[in-house]
PDB file of C-alpha atoms in Angstrom:
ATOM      1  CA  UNK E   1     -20.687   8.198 -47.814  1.00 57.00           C
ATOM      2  CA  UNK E   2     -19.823   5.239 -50.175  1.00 59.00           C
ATOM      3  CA  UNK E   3     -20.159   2.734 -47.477  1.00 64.00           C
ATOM      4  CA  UNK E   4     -22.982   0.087 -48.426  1.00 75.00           C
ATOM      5  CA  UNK E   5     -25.578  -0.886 -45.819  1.00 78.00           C
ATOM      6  CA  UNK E   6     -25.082  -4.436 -46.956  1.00 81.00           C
ATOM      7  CA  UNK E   7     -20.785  -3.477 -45.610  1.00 82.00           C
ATOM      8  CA  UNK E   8     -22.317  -1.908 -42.199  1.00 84.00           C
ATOM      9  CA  UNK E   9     -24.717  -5.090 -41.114  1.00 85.00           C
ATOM     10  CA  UNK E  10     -21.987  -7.642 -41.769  1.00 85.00           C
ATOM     11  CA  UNK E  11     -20.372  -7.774 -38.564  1.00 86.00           C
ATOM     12  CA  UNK E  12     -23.999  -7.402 -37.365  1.00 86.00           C
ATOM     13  CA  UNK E  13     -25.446 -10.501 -38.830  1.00 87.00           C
ATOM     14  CA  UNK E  14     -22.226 -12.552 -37.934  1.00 87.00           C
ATOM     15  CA  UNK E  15     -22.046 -11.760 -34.313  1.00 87.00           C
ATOM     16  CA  UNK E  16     -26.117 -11.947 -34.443  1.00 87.00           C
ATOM     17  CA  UNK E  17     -26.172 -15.573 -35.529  1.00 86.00           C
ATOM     18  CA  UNK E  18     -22.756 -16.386 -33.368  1.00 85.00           C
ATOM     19  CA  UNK E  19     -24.273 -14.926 -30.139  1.00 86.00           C
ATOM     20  CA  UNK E  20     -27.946 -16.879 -30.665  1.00 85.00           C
ATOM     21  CA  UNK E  21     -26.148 -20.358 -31.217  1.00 84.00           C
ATOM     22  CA  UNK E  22     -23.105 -20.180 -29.070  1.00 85.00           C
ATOM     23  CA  UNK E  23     -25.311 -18.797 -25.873  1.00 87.00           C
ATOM     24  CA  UNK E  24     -28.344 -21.061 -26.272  1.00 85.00           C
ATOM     25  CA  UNK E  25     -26.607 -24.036 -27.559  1.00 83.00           C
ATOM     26  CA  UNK E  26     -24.099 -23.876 -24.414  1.00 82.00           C
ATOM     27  CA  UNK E  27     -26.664 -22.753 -21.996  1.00 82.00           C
ATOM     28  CA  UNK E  28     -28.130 -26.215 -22.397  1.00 82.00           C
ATOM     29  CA  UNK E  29     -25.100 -28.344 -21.827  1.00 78.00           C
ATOM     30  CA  UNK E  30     -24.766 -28.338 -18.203  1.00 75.00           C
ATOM     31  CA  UNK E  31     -28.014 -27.649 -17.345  1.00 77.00           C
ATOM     32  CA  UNK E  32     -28.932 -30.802 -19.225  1.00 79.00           C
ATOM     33  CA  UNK E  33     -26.485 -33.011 -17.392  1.00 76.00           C
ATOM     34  CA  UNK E  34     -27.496 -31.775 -14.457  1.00 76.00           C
ATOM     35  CA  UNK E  35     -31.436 -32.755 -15.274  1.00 76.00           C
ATOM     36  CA  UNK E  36     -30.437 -36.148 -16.836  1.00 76.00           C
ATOM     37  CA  UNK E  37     -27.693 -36.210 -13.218  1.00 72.00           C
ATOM     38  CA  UNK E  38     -24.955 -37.031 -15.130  1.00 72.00           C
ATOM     39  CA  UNK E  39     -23.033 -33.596 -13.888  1.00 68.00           C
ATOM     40  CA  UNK E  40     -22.748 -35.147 -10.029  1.00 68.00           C
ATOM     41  CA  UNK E  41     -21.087 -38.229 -11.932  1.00 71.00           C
ATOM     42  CA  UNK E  42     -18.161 -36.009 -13.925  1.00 68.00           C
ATOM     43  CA  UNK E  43     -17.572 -34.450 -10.855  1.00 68.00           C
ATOM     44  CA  UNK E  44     -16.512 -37.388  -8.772  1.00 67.00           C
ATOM     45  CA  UNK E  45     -14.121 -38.194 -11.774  1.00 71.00           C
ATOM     46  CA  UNK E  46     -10.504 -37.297 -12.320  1.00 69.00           C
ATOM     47  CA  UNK E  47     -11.080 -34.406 -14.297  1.00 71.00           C
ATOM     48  CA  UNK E  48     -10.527 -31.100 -12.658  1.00 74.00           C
ATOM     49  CA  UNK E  49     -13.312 -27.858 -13.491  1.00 69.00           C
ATOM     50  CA  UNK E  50     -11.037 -26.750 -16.457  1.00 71.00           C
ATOM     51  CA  UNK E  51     -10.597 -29.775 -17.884  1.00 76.00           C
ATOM     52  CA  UNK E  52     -14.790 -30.323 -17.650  1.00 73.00           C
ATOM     53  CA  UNK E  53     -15.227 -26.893 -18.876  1.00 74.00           C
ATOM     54  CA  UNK E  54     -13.260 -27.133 -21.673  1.00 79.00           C
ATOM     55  CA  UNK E  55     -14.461 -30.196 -23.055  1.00 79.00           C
ATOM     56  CA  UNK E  56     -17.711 -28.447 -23.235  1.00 78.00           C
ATOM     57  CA  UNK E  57     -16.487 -25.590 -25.077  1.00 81.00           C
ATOM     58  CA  UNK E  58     -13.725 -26.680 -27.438  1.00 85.00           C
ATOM     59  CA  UNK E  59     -16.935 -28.731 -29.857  1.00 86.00           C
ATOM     60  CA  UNK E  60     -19.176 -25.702 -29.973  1.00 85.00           C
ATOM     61  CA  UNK E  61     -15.497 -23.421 -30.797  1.00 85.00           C
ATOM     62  CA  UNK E  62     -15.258 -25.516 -33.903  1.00 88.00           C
ATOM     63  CA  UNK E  63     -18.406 -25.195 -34.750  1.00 87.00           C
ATOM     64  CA  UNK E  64     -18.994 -21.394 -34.352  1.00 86.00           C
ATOM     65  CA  UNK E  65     -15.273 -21.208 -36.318  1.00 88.00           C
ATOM     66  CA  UNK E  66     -16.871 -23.134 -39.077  1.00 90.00           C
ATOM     67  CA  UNK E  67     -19.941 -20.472 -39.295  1.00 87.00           C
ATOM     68  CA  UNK E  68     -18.177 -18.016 -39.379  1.00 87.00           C
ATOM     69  CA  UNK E  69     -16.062 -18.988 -42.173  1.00 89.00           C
ATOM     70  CA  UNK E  70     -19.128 -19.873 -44.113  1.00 90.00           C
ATOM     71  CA  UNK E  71     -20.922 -16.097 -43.087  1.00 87.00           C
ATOM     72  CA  UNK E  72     -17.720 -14.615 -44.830  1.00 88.00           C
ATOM     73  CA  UNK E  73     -17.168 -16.349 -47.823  1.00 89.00           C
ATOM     74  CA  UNK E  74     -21.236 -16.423 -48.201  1.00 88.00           C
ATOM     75  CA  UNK E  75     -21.347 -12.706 -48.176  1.00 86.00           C
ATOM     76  CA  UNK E  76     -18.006 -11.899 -50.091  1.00 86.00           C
ATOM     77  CA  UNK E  77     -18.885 -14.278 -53.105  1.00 89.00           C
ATOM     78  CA  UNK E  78     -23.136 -13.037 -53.191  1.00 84.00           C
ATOM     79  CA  UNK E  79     -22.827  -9.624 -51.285  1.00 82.00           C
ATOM     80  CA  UNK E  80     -19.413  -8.673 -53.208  1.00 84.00           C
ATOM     81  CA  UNK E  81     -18.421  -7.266 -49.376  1.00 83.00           C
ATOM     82  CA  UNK E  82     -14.759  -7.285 -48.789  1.00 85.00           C
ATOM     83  CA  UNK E  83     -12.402  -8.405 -45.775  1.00 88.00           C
ATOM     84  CA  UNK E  84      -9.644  -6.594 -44.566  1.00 85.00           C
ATOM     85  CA  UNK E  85      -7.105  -7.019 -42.319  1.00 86.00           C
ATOM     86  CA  UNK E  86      -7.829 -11.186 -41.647  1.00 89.00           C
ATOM     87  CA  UNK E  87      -5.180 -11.080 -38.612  1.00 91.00           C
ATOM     88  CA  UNK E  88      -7.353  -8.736 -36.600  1.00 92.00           C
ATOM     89  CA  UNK E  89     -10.596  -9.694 -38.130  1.00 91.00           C
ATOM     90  CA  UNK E  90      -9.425 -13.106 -36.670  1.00 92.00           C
ATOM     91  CA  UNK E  91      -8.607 -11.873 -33.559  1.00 93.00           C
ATOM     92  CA  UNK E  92     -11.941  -9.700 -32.772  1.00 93.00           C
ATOM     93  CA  UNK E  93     -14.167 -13.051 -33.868  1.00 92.00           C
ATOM     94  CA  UNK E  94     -11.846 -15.537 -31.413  1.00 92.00           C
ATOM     95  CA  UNK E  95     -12.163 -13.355 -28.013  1.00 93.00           C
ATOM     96  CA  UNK E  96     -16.081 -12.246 -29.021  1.00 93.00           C
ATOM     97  CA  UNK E  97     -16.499 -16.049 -29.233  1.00 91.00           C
ATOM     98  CA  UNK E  98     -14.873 -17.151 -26.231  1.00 90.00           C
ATOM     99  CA  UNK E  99     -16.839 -14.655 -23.958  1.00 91.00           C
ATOM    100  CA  UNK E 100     -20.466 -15.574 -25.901  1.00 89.00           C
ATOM    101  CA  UNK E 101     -19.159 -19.113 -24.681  1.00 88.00           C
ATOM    102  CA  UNK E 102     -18.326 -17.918 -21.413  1.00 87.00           C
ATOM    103  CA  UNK E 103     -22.158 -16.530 -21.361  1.00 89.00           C
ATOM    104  CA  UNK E 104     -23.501 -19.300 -22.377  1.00 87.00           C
ATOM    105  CA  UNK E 105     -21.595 -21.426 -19.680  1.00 84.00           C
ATOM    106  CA  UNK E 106     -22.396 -19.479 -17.072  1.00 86.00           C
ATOM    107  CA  UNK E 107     -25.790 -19.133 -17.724  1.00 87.00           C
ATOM    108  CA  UNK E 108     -25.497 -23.018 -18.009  1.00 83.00           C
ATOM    109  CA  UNK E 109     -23.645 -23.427 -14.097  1.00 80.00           C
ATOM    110  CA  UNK E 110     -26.626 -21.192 -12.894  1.00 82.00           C
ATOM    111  CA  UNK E 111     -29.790 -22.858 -14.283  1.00 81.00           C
ATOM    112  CA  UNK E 112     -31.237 -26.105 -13.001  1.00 79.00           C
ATOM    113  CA  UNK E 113     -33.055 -27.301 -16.104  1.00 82.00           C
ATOM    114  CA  UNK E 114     -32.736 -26.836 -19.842  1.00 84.00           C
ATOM    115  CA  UNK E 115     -36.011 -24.688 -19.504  1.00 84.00           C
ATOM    116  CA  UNK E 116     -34.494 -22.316 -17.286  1.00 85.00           C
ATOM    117  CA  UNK E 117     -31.214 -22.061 -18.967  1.00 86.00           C
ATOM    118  CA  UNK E 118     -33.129 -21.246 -22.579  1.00 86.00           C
ATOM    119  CA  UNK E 119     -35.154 -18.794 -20.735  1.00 86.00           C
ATOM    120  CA  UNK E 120     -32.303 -16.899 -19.086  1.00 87.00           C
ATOM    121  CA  UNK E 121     -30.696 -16.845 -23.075  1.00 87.00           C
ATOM    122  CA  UNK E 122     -33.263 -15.673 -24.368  1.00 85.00           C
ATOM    123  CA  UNK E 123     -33.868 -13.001 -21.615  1.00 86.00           C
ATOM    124  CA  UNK E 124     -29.935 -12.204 -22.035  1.00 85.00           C
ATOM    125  CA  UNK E 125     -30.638 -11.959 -26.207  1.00 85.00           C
ATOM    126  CA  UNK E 126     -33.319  -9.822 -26.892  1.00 84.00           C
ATOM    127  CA  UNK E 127     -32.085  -6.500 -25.576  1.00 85.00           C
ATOM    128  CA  UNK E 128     -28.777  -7.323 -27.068  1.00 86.00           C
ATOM    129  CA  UNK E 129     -30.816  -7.757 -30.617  1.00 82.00           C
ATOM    130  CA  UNK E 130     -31.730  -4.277 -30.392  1.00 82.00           C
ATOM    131  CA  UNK E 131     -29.223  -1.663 -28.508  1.00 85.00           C
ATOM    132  CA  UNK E 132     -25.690  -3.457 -29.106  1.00 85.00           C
ATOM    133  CA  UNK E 133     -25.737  -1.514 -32.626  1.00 82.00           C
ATOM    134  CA  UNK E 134     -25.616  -4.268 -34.879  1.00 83.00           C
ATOM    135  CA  UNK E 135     -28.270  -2.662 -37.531  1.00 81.00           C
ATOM    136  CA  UNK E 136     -27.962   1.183 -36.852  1.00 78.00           C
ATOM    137  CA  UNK E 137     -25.687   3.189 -34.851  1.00 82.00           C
ATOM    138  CA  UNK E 138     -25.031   3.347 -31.109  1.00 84.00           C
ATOM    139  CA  UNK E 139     -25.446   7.309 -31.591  1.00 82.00           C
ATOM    140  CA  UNK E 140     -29.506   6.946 -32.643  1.00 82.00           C
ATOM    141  CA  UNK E 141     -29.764   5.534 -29.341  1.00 82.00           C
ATOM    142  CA  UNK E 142     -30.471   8.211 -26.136  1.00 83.00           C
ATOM    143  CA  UNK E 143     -27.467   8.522 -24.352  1.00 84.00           C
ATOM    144  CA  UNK E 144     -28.327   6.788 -21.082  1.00 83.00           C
ATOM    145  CA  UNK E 145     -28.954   3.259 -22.883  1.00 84.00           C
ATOM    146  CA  UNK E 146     -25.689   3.825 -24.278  1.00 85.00           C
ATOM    147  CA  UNK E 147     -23.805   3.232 -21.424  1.00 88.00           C
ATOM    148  CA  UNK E 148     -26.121  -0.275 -21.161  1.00 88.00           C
ATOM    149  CA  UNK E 149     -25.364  -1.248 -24.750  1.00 89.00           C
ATOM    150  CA  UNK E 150     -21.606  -1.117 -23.739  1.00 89.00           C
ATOM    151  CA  UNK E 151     -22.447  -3.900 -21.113  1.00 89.00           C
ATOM    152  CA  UNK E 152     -22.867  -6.127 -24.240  1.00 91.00           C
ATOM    153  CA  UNK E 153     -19.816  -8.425 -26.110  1.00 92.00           C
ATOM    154  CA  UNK E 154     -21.492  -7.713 -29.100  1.00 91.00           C
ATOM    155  CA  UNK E 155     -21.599  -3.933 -29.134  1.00 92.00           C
ATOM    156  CA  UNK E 156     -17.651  -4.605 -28.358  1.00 92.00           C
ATOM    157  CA  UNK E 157     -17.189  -6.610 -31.495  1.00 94.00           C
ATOM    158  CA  UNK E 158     -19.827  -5.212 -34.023  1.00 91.00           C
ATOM    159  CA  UNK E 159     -17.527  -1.662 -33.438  1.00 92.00           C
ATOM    160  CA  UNK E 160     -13.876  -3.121 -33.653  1.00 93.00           C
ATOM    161  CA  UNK E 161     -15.236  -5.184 -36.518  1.00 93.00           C
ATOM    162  CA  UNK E 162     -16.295  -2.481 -38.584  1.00 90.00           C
ATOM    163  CA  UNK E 163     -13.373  -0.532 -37.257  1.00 91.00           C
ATOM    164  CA  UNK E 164     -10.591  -2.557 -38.733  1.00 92.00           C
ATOM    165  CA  UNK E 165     -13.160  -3.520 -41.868  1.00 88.00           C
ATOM    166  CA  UNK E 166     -14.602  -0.324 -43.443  1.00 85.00           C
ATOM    167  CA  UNK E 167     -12.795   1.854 -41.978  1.00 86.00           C
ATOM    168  CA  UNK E 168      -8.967   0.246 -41.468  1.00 87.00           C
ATOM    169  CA  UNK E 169      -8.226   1.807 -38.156  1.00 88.00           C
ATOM    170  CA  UNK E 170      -4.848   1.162 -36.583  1.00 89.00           C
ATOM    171  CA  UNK E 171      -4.888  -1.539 -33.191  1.00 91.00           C
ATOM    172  CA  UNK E 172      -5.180   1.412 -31.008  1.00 92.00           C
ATOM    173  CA  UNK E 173      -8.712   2.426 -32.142  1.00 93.00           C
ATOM    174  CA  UNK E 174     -10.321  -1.345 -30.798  1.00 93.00           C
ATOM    175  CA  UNK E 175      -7.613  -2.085 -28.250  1.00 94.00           C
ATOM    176  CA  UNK E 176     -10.850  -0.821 -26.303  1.00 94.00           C
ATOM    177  CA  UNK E 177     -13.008  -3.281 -27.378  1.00 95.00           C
ATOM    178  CA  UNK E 178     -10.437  -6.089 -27.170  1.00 94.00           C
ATOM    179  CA  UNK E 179      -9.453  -5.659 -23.662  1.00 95.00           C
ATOM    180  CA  UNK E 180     -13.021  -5.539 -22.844  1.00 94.00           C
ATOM    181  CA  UNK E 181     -13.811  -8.881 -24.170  1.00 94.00           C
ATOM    182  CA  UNK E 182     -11.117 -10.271 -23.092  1.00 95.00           C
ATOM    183  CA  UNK E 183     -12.510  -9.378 -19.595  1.00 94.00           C
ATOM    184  CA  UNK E 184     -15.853 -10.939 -20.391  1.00 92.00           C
ATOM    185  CA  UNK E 185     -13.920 -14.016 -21.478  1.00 91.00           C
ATOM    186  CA  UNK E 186     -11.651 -14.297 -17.992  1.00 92.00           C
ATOM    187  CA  UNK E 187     -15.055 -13.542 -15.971  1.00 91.00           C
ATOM    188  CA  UNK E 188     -17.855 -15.940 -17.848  1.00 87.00           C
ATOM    189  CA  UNK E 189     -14.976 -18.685 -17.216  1.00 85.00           C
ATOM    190  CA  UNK E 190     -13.921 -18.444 -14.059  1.00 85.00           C
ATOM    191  CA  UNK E 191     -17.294 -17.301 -12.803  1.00 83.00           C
ATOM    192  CA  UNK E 192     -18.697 -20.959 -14.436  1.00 78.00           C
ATOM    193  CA  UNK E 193     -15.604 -22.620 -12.752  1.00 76.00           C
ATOM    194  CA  UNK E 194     -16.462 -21.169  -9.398  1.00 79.00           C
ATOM    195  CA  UNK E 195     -20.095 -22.456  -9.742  1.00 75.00           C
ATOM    196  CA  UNK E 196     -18.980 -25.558 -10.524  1.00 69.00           C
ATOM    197  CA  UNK E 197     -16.912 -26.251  -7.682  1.00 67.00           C
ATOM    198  CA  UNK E 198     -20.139 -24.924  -5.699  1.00 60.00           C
ATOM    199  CA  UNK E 199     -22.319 -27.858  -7.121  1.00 55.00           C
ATOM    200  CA  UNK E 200     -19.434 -30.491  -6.207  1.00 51.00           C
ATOM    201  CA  UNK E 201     -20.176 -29.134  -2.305  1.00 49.00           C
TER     202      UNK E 201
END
């Protein structure tokens, strides 16, 4: 009952912003290279897939780390809206953005233009603005778009989030939500690898 609204919509707003800039931002790398045709030419290089994938991650990592950092220390010096637990809090915001990555790479391997690749974020985004619970509970929702909201990484780290933050839960309350990102992560990457090596044939 003490909770402040400002202390629910935190991990909101943070995953919010993450998710709109790590998705579109990567969706655009690929598919611009392959517009421009530079993609053919770092595939006839010595790098393998991972290597090429992971050059196009590891900038937009930093970045996203760097917002994220700011997002905190902006709301804990205005918003007076404390952290607990930085280990897991750490943990939860490295897997969620690894598999918004993974998203947004994929999305990137499967688009043909920068055009399509925005359009497929943005298709991805807005139902993930509204039922992954990031503004009001996942129990105002009926129950049958419940089970879609779980489809999203956000829902996943919006719940272990507030889990370990308001409400200091022990690891095996968001193991959950963990091992469920860390699914997305393992499929968004090796489902972009895959497509890659499909585009060298």
């Amino acid at each position: 009952p003490k909770t402040r609204f400002i202390d629910y919509v935190v991990p909101g707003v943070i995953g919010l912003i993450l998710q709109l800039i790590t998705v579109t931002l990567m969706a655009s790398t690929l598919a611009r290279e392959r517009e421009a045709g530079t993609l053919f030419q770092l595939m006839v290089t010595a790098l393998r897939r991972r290597e090429i994938v992971l050059g196009k991650v590891l900038p937009y990592l930093a970045i996203s780390i760097v917002l994220i950092l700011v997002i905190i220390l902006l709301s804990a010096w205005h918003f007076q809206v404390q952290f607990n637990d930085w280990g897991a809090l750490a943990l939860i915001c490295f897997l969620f953005l690894l598999c918004s990555l993974g998203l947004g790479l994929l999305i990137s391997a499967i688009s043909r233009t920068q055009t399509q690749a925005i359009q497929f974020s943005v298709f991805f985004l807005l139902p993930v603005f509204v039922l992954s619970g990031a503004f009001a509970p996942l129990e105002q929702l009926p129950q049958a778009i419940r089970y879609i909201s779980e489809l999203f990484p956000l829902t996943h780290f919006c719940r272990a989030f507030r889990l370990v933050n308001l409400y200091r839960a022990g690891f095996e309350f968001y193991a959950a939500d963990l091992l469920t990102l860390f699914a997305g992560v393992v499929i968004t990457f090796v489902g972009a690898v895959y497509l890659l090596r499909r585009i060298e044939q």
